[in-house]
Short mmCIF file of C-alpha atoms and ligand atoms in Angstrom, two decimals:
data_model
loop_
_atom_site.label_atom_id
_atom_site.label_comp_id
_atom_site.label_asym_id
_atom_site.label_seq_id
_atom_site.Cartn_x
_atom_site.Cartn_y
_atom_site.Cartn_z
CA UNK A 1 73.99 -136.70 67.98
CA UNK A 2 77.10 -135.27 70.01
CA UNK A 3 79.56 -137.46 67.41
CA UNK A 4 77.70 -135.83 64.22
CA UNK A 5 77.36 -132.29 66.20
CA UNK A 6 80.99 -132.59 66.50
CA UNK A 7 82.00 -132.69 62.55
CA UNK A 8 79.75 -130.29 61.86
CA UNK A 9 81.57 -128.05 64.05
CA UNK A 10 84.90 -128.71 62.87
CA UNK A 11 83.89 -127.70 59.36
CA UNK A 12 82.44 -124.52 60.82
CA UNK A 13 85.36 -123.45 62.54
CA UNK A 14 87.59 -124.25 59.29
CA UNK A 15 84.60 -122.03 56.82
CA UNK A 16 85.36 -119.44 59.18
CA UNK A 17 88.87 -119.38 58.77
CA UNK A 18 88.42 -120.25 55.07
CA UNK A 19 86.17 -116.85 54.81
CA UNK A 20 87.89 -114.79 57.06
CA UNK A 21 91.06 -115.33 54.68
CA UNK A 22 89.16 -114.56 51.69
CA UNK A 23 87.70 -111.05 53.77
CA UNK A 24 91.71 -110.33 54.62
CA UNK A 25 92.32 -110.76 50.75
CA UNK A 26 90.21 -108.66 50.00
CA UNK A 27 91.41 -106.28 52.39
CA UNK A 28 94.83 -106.49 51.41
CA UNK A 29 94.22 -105.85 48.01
CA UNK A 30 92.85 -102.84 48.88
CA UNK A 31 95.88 -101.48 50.97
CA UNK A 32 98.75 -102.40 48.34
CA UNK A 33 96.57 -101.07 45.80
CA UNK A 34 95.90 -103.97 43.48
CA UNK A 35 92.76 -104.74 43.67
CA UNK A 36 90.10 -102.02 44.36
CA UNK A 37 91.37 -98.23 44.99
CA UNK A 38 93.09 -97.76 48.36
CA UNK A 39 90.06 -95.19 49.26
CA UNK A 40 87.29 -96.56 47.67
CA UNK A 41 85.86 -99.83 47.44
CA UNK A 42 82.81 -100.27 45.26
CA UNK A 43 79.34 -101.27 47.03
CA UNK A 44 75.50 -101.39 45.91
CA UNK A 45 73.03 -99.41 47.99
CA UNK A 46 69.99 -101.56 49.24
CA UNK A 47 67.68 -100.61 51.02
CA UNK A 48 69.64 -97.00 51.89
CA UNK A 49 73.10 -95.47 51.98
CA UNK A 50 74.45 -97.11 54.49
CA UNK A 51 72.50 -100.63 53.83
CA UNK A 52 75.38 -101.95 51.22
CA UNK A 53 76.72 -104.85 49.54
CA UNK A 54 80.33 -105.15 48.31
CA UNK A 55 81.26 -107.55 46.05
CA UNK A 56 83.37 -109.33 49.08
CA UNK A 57 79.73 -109.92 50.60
CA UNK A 58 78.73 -111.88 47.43
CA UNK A 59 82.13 -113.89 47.16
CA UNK A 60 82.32 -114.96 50.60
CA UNK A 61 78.97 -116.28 51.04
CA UNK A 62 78.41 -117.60 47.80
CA UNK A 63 82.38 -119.59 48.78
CA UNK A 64 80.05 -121.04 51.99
CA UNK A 65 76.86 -121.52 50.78
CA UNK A 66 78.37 -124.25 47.83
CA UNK A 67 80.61 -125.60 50.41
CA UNK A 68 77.73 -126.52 52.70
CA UNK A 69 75.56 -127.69 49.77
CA UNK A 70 78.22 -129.89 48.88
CA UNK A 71 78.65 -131.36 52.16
CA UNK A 72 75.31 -131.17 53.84
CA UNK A 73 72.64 -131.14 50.69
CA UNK A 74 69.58 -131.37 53.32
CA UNK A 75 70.85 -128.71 55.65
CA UNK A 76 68.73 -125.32 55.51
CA UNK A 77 70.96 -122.47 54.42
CA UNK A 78 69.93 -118.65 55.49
CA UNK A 79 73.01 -116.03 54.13
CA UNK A 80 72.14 -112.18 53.82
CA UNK A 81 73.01 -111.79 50.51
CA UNK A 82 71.14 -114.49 49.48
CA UNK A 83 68.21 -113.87 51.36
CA UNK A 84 67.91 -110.16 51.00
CA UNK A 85 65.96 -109.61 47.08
CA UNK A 86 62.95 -108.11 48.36
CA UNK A 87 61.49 -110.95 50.90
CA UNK A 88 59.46 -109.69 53.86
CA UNK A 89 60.07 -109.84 57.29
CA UNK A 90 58.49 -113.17 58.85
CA UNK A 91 60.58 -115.54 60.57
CA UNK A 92 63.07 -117.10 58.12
CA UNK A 93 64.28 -119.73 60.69
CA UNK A 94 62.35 -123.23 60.56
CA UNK A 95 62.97 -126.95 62.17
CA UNK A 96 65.20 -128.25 59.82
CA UNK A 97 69.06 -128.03 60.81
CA UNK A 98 69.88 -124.57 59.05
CA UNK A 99 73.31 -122.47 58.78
CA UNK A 100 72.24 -119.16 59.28
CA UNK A 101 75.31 -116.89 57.97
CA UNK A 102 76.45 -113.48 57.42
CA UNK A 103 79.14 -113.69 55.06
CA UNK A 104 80.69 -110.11 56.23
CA UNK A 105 78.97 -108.28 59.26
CA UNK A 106 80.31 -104.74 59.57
CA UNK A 107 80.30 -104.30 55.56
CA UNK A 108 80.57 -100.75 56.58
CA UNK A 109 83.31 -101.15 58.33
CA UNK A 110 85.18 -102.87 55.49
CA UNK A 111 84.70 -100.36 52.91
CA UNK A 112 86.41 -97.87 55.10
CA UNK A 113 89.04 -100.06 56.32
CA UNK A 114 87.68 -99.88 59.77
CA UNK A 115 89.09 -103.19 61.82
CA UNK A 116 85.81 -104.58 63.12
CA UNK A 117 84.49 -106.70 60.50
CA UNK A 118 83.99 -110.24 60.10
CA UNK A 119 82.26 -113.25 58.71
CA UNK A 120 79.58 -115.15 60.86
CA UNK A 121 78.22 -118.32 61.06
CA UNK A 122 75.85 -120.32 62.52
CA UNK A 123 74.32 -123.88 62.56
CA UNK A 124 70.82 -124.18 64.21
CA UNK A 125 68.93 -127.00 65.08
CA UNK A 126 64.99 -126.21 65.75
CA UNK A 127 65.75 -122.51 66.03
CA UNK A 128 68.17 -122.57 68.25
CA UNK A 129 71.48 -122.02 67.53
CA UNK A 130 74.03 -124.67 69.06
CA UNK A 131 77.41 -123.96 66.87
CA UNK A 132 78.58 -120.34 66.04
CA UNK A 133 81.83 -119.24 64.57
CA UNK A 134 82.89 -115.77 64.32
CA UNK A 135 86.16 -114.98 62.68
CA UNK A 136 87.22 -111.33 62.25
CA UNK A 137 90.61 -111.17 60.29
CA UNK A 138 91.90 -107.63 60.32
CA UNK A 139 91.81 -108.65 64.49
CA UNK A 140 93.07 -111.75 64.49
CA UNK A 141 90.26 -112.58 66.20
CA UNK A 142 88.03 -116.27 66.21
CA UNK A 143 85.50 -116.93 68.31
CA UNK A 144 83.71 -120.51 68.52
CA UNK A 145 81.36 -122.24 70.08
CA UNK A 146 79.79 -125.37 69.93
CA UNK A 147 76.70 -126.61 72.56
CA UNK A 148 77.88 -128.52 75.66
CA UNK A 149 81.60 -127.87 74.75
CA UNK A 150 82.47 -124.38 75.66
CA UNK A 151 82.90 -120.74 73.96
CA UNK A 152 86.42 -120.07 72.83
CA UNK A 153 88.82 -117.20 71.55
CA UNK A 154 91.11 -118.43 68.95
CA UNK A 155 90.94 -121.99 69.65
CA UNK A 156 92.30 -121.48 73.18
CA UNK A 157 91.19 -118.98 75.51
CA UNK A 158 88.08 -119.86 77.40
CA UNK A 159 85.36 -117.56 77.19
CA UNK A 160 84.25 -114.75 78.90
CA UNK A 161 88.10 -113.77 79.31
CA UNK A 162 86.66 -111.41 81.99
CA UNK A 163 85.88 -113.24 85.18
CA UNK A 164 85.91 -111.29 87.56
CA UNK A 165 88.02 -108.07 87.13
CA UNK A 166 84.84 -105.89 86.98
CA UNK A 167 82.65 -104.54 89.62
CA UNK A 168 79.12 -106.22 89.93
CA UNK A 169 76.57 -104.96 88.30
CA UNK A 170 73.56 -103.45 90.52
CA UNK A 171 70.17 -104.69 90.06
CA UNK A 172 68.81 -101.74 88.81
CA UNK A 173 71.41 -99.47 86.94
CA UNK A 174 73.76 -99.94 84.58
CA UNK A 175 76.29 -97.97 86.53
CA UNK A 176 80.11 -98.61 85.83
CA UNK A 177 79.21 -100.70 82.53
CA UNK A 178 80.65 -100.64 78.92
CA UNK A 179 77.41 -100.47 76.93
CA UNK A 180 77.24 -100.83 72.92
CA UNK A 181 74.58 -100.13 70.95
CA UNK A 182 74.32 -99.79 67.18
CA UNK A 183 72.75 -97.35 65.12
CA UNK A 184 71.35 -100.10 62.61
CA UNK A 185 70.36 -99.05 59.10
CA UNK A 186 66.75 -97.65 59.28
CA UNK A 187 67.55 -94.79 61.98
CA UNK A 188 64.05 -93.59 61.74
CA UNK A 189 62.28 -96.71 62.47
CA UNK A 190 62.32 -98.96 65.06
CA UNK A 191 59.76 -100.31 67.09
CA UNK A 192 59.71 -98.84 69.94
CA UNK A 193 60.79 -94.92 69.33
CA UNK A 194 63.53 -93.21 68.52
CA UNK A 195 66.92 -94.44 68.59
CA UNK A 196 69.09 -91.32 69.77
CA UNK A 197 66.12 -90.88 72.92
CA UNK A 198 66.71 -94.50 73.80
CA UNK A 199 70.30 -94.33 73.71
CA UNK A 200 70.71 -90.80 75.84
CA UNK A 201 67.61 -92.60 77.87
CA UNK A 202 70.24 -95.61 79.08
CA UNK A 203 73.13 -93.49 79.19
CA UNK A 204 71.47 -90.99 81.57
CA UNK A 205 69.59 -94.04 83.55
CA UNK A 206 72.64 -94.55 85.99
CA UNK A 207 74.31 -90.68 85.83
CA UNK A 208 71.03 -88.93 86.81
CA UNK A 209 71.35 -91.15 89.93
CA UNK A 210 74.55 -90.50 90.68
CA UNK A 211 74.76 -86.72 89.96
CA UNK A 212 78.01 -84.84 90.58
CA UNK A 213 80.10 -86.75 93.61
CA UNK A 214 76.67 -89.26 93.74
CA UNK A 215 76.88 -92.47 94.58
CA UNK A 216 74.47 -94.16 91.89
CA UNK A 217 77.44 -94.38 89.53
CA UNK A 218 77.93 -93.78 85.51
CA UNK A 219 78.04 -95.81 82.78
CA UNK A 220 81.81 -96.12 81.99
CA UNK A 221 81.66 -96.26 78.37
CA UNK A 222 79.50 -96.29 75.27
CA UNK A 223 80.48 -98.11 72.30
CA UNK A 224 79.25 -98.49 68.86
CA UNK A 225 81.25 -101.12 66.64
CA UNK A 226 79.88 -101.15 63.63
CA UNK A 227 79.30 -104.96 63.56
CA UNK A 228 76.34 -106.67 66.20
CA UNK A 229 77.81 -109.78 65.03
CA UNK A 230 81.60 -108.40 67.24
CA UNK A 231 79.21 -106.69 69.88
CA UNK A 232 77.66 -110.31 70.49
CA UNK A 233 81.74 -111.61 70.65
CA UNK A 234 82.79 -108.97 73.00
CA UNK A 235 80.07 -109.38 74.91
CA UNK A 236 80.78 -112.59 75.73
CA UNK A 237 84.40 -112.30 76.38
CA UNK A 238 82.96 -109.65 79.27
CA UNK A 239 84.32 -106.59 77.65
CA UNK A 240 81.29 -105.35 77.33
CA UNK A 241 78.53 -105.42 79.65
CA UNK A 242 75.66 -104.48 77.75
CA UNK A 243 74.50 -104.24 74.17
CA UNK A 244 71.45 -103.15 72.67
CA UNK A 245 70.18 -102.92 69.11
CA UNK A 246 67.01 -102.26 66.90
CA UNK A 247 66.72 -103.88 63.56
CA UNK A 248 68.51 -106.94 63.55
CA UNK A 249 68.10 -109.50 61.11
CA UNK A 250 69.05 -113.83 62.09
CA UNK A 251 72.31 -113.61 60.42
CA UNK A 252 73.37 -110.68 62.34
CA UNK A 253 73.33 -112.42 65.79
CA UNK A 254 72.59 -116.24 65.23
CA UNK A 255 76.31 -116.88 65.89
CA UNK A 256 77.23 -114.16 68.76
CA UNK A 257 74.08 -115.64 70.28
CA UNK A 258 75.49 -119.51 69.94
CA UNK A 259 78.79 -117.66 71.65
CA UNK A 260 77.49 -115.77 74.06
CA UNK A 261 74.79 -118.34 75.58
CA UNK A 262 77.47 -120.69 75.90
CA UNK A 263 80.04 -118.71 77.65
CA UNK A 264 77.27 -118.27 80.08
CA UNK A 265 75.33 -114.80 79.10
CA UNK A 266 72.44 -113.63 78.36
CA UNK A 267 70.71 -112.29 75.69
CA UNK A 268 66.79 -112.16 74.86
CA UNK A 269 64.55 -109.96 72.45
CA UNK A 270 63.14 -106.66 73.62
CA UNK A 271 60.13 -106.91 71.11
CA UNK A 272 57.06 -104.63 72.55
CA UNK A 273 54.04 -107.18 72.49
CA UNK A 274 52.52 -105.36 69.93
CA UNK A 275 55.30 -104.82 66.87
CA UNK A 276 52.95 -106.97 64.30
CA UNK A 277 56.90 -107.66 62.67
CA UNK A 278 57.49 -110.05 65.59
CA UNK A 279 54.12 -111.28 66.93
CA UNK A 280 54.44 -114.56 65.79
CA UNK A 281 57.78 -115.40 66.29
CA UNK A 282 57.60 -118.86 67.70
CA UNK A 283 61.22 -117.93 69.55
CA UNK A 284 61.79 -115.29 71.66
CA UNK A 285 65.81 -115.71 70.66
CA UNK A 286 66.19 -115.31 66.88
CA UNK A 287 64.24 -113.46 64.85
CA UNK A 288 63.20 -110.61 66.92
CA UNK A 289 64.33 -106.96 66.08
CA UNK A 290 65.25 -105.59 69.62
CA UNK A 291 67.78 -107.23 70.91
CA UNK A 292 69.43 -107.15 74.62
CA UNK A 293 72.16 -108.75 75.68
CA UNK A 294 74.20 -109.74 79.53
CA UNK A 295 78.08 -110.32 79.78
CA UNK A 296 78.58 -113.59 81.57
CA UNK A 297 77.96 -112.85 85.29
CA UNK A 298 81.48 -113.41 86.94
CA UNK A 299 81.85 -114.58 90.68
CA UNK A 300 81.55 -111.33 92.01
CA UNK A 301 77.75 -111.13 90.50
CA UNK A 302 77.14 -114.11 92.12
CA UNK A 303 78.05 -112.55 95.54
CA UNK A 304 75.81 -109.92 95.41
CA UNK A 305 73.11 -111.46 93.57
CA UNK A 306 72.94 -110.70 90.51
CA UNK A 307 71.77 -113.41 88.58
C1 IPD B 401 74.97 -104.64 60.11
C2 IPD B 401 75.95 -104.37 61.22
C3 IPD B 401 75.56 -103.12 61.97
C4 IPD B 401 74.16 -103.24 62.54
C5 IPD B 401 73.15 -103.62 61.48
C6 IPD B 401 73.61 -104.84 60.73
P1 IPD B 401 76.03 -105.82 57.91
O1 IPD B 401 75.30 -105.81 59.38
O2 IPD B 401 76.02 -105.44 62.11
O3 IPD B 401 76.41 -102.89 63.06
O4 IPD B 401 73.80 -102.01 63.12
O5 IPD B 401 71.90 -103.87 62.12
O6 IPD B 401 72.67 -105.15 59.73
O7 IPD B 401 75.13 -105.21 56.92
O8 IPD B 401 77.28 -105.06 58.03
O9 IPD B 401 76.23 -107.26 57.59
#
């Protein structure tokens, strides 16, 4: 119920904050020097190079997975670093009311200092995710969102921040658009091709158009943060327009999705039919591995009709 949904949020929103100091700890140790090396910070290769784990990851979510276990025994819990020893790829996500978390998204990011990092959770009910908290601490940055009751930087800024500043978006190319994509882990495999020919294949979608002096347009920026979970954050504030990724797993996007959905974007799988990965996915939300996702349409969308 609404009164229950309510708690539960409140002790999301202070995990996050909990975690996010324990990330900038971490962090600071490693820029005075006394923990890890200034330079270096030491990781464990997964899958690849660049799919790590940092003893940070391990800390943080092991700090929220006992504090949820002590507070809600029943609840489902579904962390990457306790998930990820070998288990296939089927959907991890069931009925029961599960937090889906990623104790740091953009672990890449934090082992070279690079700001966009951050720790990620969410609390689904039935698949769907209705709280998410994302709190990235080298930013100073907290997003939250809870179902019904709005999608929030910091506690006090309504999201998207963006309501209207940027030119609609045509029906039919993404001209004048910040666009983010990531380049995932696996960069030979995803579903549907390769990455770098999907990428150039967007980019070029509104600029071939347009040609020199055209009027179709360009895409204004590309972007590639290092973090899906952030993409999903910016996305809804209406930074960026657009962002696209192959190869997510839940943890990555549960929250951002909680965020954006309720700050009034959109965001849906890309799956091709076929993928046997994905076929029987019950939800076309979590769990997929292509994922697309819409800023918040502001008033000027509306005009031209966009939505
Ligand atoms: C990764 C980051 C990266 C994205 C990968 C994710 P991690 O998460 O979000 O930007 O491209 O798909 O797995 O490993 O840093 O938690």
């Amino acid at each position: 119920d609404g009164q229950a949904l309510a708690e539960i949020y409140a002790f999301a929103v202070q995990l996050g904050k909990d975690a996010g100091d324990m990330l900038m700890a971490a962090a600071r140790r490693r820029m005075d020097g006394s923990g890890e090396s200034s330079t270096t910070v030491s990781y464990v290769e997964k899958e690849n190079s660049v799919d790590i784990v940092t003893k940070t990851d391990n800390e943080v979510e092991h700090f929220i997975r006992t504090s949820v276990e002590a507070k809600y025994p029943d609840h489902g819990f579904l962390g990457e670093e306790s998930y990820s020893a070998g288990a296939s790829r089927t959907y991890l996500v069931d009925d029961r009311p599960t937090w889906i978390v990623d104790p740091l998204d953009g672990t890449v990011n934090f082992t070279h200092l690079f700001p966009m990092f951050c720790v990620s959770i969410a609390f689904a009910v039935k698949g769907e995710p209705v709280i998410g908290v994302i709190n990235a601490p080298f930013l100073n940055q907290s997003f939250s969102s809870c179902a019904g009751r709005g999608a929030w930087l910091n506690g006090t800024q309504r999201l998207p921040l963006i309501r209207n500043p940027v030119p609609p978006m045509p029906r039919n190319a993404p001209s004048a658009c910040t666009f983010s994509c990531e380049w995932g882990k696996d960069r030979r495999d995803i579903p549907d091709g390769n990455m770098t020919r999907k990428v150039e294949s967007f980019v070029n979608m509104a600029s071939e158009r347009s040609g020199r002096g055209g009027k179709g347009g360009m895409v204004h920026g590309v972007r590639s943060l290092g973090s899906a979970t952030l993409d999903l954050a910016y996305t809804a504030m209406g930074s960026l327009d657009i962002w696209w990724e192959g190869g997510c797993w839940e943890w990555d996007v549960a929250a951002g999705f909680a965020i954006l959905q309720e700050a009034g974007g959109l965001v849906t799988t890309a799956n091709p039919p076929d993928d046997p990965d994905t076929a029987d996915i019950p939800r076309a939300h979590l769990g997929g591995r292509l994922y697309l996702a819409i800023r918040p349409a502001g008033p000027s969308d509306k005009e031209t009709g966009r939505e």
